[in-house]
Short mmCIF file of N, CA, C and O in Angstrom, two decimals:
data_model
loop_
_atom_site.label_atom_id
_atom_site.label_comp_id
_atom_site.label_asym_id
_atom_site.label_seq_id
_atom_site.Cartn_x
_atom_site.Cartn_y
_atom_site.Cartn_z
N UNK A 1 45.14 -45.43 9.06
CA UNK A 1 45.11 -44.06 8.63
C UNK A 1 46.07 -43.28 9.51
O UNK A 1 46.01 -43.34 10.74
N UNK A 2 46.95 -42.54 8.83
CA UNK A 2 47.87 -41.69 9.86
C UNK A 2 47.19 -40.40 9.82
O UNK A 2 46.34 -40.05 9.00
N UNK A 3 47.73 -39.60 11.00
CA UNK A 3 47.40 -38.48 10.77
C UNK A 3 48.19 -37.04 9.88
O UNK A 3 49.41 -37.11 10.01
N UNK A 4 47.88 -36.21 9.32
CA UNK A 4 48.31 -35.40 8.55
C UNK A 4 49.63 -34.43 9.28
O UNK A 4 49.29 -33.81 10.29
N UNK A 5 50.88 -34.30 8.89
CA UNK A 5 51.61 -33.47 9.39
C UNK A 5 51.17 -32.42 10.19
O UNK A 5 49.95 -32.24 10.11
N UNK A 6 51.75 -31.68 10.92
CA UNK A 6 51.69 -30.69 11.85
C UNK A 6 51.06 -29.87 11.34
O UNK A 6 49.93 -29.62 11.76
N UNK A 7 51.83 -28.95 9.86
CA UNK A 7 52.19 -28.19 9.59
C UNK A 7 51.21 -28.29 8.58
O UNK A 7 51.03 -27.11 8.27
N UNK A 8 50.29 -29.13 7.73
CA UNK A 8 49.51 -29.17 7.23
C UNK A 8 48.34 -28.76 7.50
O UNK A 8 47.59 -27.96 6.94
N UNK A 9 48.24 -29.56 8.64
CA UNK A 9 46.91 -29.69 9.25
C UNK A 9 46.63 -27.65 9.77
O UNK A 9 45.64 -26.93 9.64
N UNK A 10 47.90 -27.39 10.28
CA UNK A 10 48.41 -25.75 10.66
C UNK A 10 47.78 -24.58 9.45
O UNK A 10 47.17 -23.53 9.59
N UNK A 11 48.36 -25.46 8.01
CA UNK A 11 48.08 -24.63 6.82
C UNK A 11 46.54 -24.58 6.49
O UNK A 11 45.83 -23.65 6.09
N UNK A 12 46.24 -25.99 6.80
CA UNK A 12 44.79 -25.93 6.42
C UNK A 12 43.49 -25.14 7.92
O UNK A 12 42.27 -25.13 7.80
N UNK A 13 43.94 -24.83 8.62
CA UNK A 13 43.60 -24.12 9.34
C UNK A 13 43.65 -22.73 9.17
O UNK A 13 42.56 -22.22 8.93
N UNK A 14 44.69 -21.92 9.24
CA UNK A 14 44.77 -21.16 8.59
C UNK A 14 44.35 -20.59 6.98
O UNK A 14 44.26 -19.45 6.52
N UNK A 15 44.25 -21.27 6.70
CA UNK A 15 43.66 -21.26 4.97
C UNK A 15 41.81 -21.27 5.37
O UNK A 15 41.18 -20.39 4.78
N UNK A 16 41.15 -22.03 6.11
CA UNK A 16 39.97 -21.94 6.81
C UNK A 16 39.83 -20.80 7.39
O UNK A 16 38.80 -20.13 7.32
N UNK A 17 40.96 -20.44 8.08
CA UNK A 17 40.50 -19.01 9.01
C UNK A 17 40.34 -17.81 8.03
O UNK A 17 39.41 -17.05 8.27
N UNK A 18 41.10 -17.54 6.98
CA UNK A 18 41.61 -16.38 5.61
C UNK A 18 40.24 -16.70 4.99
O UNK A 18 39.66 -15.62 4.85
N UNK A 19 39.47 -17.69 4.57
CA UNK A 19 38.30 -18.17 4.95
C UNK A 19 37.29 -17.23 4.82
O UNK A 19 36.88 -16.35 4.06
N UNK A 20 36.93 -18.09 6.45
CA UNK A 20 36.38 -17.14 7.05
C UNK A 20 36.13 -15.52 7.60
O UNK A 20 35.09 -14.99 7.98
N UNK A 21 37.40 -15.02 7.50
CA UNK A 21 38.12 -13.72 7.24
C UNK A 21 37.36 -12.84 6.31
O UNK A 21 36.92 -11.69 6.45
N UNK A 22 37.31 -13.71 5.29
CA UNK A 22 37.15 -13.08 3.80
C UNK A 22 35.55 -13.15 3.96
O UNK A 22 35.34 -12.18 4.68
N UNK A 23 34.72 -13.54 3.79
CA UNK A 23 33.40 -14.04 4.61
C UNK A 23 33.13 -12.90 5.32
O UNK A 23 32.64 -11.98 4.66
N UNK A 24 33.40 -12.65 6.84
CA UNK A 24 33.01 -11.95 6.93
C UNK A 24 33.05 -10.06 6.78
O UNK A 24 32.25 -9.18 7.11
N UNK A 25 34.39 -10.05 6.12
CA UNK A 25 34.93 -8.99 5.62
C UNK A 25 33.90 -8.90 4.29
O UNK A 25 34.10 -7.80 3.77
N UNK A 26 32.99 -9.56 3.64
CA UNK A 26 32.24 -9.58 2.86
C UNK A 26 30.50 -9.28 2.96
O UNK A 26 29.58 -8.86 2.26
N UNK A 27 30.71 -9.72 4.08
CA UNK A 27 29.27 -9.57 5.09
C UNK A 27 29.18 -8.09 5.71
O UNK A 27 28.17 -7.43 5.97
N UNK A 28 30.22 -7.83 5.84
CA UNK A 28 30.59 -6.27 6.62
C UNK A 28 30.33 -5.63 5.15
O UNK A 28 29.17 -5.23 5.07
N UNK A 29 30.81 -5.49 4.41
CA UNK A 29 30.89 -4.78 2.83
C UNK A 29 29.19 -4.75 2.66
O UNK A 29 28.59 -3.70 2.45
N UNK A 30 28.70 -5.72 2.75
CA UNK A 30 27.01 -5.77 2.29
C UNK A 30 26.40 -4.79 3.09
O UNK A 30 25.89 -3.76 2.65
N UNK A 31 26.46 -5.20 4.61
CA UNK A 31 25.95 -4.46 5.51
C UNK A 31 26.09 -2.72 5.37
O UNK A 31 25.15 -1.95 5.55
N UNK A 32 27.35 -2.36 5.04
CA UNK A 32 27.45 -1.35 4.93
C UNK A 32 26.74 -0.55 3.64
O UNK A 32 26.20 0.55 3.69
N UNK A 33 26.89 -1.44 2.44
CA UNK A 33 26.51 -0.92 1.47
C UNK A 33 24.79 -0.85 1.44
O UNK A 33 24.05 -0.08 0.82
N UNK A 34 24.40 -2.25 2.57
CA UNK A 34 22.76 -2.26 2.88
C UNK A 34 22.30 -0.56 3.64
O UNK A 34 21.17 -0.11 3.44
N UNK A 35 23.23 0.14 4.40
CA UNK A 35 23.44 0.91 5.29
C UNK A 35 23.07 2.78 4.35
O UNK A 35 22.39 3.81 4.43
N UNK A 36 23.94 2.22 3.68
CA UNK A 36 24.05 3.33 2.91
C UNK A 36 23.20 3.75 1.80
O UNK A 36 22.96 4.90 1.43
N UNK A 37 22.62 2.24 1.16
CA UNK A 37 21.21 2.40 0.60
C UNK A 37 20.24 2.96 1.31
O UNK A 37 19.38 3.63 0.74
N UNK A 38 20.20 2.75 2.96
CA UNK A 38 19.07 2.71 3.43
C UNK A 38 18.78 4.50 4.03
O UNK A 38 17.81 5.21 4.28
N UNK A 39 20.06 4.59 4.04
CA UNK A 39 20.27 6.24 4.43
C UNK A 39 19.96 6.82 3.34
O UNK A 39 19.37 7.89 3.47
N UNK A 40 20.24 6.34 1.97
CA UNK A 40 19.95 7.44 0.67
C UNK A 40 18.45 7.26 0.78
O UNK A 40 17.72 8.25 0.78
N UNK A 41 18.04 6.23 0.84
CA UNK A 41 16.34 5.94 1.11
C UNK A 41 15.41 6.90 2.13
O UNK A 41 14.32 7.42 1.90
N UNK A 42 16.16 6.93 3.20
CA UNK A 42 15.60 7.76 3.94
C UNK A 42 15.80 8.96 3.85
O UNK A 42 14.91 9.57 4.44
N UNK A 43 16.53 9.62 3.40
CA UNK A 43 16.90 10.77 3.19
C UNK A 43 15.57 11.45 1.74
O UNK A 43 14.88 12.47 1.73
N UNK A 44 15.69 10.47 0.89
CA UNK A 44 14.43 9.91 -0.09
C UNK A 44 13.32 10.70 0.18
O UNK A 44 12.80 11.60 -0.48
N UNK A 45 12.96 10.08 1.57
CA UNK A 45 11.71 10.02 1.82
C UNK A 45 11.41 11.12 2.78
O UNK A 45 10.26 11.45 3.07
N UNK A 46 12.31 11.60 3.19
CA UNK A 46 12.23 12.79 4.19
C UNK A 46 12.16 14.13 3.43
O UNK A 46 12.02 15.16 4.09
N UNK A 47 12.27 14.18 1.79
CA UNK A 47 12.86 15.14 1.10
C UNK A 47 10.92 14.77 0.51
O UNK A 47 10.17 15.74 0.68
N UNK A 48 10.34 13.64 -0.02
CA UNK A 48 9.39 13.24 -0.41
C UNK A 48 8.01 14.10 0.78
O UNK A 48 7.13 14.86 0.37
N UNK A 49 8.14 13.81 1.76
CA UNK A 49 7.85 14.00 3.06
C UNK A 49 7.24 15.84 2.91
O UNK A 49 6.14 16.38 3.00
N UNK A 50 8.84 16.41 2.60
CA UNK A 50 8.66 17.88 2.81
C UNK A 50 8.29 18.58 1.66
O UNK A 50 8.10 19.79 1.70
N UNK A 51 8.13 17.66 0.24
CA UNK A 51 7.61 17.51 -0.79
C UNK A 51 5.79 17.99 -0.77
O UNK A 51 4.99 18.75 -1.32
N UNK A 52 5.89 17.08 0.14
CA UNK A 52 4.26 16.62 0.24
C UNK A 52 3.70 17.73 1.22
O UNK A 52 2.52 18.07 1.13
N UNK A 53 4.52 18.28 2.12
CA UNK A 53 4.29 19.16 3.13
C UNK A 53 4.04 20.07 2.52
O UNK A 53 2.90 20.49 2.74
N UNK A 54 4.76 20.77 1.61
CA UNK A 54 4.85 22.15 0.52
C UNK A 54 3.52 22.14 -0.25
O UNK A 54 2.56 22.91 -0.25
N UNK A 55 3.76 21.23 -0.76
CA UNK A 55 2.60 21.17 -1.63
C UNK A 55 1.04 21.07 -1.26
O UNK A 55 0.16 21.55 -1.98
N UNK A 56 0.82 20.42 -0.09
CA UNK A 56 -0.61 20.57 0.62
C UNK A 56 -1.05 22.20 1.09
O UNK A 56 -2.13 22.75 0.88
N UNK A 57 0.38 22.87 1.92
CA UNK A 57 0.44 24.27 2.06
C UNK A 57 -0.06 24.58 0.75
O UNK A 57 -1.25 24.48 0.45
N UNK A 58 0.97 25.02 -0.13
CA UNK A 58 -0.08 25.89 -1.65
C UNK A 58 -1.13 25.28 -1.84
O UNK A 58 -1.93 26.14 -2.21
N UNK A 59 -1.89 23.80 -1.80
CA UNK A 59 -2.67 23.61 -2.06
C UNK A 59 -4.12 24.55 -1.48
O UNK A 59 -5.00 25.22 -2.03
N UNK A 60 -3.68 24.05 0.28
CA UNK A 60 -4.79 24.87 0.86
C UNK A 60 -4.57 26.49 0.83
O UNK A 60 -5.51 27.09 1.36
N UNK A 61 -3.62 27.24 0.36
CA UNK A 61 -3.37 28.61 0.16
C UNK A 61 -4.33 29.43 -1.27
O UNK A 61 -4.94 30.49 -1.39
N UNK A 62 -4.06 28.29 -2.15
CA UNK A 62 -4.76 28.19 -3.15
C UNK A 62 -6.44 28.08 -3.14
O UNK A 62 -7.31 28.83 -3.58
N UNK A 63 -6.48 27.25 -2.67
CA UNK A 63 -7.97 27.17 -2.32
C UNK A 63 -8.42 28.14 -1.64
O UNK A 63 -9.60 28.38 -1.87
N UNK A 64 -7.74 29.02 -0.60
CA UNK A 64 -8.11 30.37 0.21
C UNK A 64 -8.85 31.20 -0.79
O UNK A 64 -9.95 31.74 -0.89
N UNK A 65 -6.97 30.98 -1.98
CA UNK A 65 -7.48 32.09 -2.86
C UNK A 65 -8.82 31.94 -3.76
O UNK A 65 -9.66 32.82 -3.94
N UNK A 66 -8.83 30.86 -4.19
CA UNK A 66 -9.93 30.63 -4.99
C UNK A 66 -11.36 31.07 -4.86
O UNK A 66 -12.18 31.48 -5.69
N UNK A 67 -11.44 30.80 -3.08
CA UNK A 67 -12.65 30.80 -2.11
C UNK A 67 -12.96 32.79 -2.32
O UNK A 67 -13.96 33.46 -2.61
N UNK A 68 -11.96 33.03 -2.09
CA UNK A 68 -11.67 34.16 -2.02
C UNK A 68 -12.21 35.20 -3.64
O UNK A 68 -13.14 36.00 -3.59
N UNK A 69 -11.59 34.98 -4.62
CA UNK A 69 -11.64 34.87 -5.73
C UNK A 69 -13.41 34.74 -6.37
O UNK A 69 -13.77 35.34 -7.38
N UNK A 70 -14.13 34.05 -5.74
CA UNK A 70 -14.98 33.34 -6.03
C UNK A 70 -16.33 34.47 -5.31
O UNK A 70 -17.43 34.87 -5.66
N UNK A 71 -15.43 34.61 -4.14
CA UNK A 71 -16.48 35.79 -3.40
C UNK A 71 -16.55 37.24 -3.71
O UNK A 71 -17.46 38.06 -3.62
N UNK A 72 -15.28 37.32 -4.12
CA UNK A 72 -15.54 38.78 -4.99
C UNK A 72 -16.26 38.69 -6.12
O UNK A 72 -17.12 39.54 -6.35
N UNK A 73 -16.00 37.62 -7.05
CA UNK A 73 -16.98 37.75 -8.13
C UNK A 73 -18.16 37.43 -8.05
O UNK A 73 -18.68 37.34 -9.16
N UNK A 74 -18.97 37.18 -7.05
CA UNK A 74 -20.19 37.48 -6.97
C UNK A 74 -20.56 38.62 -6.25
O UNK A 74 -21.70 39.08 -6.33
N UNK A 75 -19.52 39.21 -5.42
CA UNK A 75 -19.85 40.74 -5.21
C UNK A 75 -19.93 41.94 -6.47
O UNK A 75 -20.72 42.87 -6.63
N UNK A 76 -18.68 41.45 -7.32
CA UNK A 76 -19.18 42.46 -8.14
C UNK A 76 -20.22 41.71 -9.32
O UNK A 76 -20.69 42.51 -10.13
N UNK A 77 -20.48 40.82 -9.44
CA UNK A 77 -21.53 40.68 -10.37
C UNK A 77 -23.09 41.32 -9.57
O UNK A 77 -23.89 42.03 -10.17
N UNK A 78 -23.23 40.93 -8.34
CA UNK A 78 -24.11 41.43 -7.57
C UNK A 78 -24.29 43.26 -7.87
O UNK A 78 -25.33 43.85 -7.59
N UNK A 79 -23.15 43.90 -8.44
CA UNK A 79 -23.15 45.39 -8.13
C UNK A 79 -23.02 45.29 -9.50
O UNK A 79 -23.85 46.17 -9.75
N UNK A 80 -22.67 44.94 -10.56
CA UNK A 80 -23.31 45.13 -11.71
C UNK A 80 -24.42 44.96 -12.15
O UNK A 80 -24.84 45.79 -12.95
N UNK A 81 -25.14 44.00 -11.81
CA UNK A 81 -27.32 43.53 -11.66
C UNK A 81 -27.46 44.96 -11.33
O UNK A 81 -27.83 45.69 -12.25
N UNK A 82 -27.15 45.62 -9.87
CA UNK A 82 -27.29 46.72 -8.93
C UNK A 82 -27.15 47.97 -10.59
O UNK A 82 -28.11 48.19 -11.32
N UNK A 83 -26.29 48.35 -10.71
CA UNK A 83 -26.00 49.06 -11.77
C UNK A 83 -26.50 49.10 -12.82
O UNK A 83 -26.67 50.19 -13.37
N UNK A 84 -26.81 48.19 -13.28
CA UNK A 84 -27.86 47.93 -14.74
C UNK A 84 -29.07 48.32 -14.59
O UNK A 84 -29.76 48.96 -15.38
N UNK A 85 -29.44 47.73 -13.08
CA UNK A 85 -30.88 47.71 -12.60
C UNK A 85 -31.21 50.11 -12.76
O UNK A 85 -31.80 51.08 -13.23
N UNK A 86 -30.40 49.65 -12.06
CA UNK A 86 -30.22 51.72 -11.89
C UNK A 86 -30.02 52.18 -13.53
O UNK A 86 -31.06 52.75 -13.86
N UNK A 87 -29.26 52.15 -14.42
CA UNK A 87 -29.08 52.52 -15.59
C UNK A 87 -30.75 52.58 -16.24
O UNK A 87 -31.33 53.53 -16.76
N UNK A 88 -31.26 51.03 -15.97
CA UNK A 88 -32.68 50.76 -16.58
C UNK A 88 -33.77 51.30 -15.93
O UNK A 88 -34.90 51.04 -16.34
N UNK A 89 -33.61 51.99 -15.04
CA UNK A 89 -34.72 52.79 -14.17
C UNK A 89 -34.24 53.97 -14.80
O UNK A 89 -35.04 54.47 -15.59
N UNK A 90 -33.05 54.59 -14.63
CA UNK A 90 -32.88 55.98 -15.31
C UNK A 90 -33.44 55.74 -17.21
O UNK A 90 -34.22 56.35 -17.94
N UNK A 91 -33.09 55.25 -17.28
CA UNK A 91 -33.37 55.11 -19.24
C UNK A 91 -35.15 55.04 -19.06
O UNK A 91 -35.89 55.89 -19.55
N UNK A 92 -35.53 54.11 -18.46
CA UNK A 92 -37.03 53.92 -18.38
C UNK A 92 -37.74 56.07 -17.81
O UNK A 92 -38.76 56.65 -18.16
N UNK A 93 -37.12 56.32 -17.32
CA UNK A 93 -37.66 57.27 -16.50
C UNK A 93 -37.82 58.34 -17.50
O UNK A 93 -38.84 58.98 -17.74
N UNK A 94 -36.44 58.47 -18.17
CA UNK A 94 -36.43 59.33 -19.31
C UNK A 94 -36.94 59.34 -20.63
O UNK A 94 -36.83 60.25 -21.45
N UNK A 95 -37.71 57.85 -20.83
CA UNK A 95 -38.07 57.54 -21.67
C UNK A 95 -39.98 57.95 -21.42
O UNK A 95 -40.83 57.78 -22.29
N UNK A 96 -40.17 58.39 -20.32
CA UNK A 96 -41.28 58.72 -19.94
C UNK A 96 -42.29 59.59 -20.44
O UNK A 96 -43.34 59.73 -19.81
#
């Protein structure tokens, strides 16, 4: 068996290295594009995040109001009983 010219053996080395070259110039491309998914992702979730933040705020703001809401109308139903009660003592009185 001889061995392969200089200049062969040179080419096929080089042709291995362009290769490998390409490889990892391909690996770099992924990474980056892994990179850039992962930033739109997080960005995602940070926007999801302040989403969720907003919305618990009105939630419990809401509920203030409700609480709120809820206590007046039994104040004034309380002062309408009050009022009726008085109307029906005056009507009763006059009806005397």
């Amino acid at each position: 068996m001889t061995d392969p010219p200089a200049h062969t053996a040179v080419e096929t080395a080089i042709r291995r290295l362009l290769a490998a070259l390409d490889a990892i110039e391909a690996a770099c491309e992924r990474h980056l594009e892994a990179q850039a998914r992962d930033a739109g992702l997080g960005r995602r979730v940070h926007t999801l995040n302040s989403d969720r933040a907003r919305l618990a705020d009105e939630l419990d703001r809401s509920a203030a109001r409700s609480s709120q809401l809820e206590a007046t109308n039994r104040e004034i139903a309380q002062r309408i009983d009050t009022a009726m009660a008085s109307i029906r003592a005056v009507i009763a009185a006059h009806d005397r």
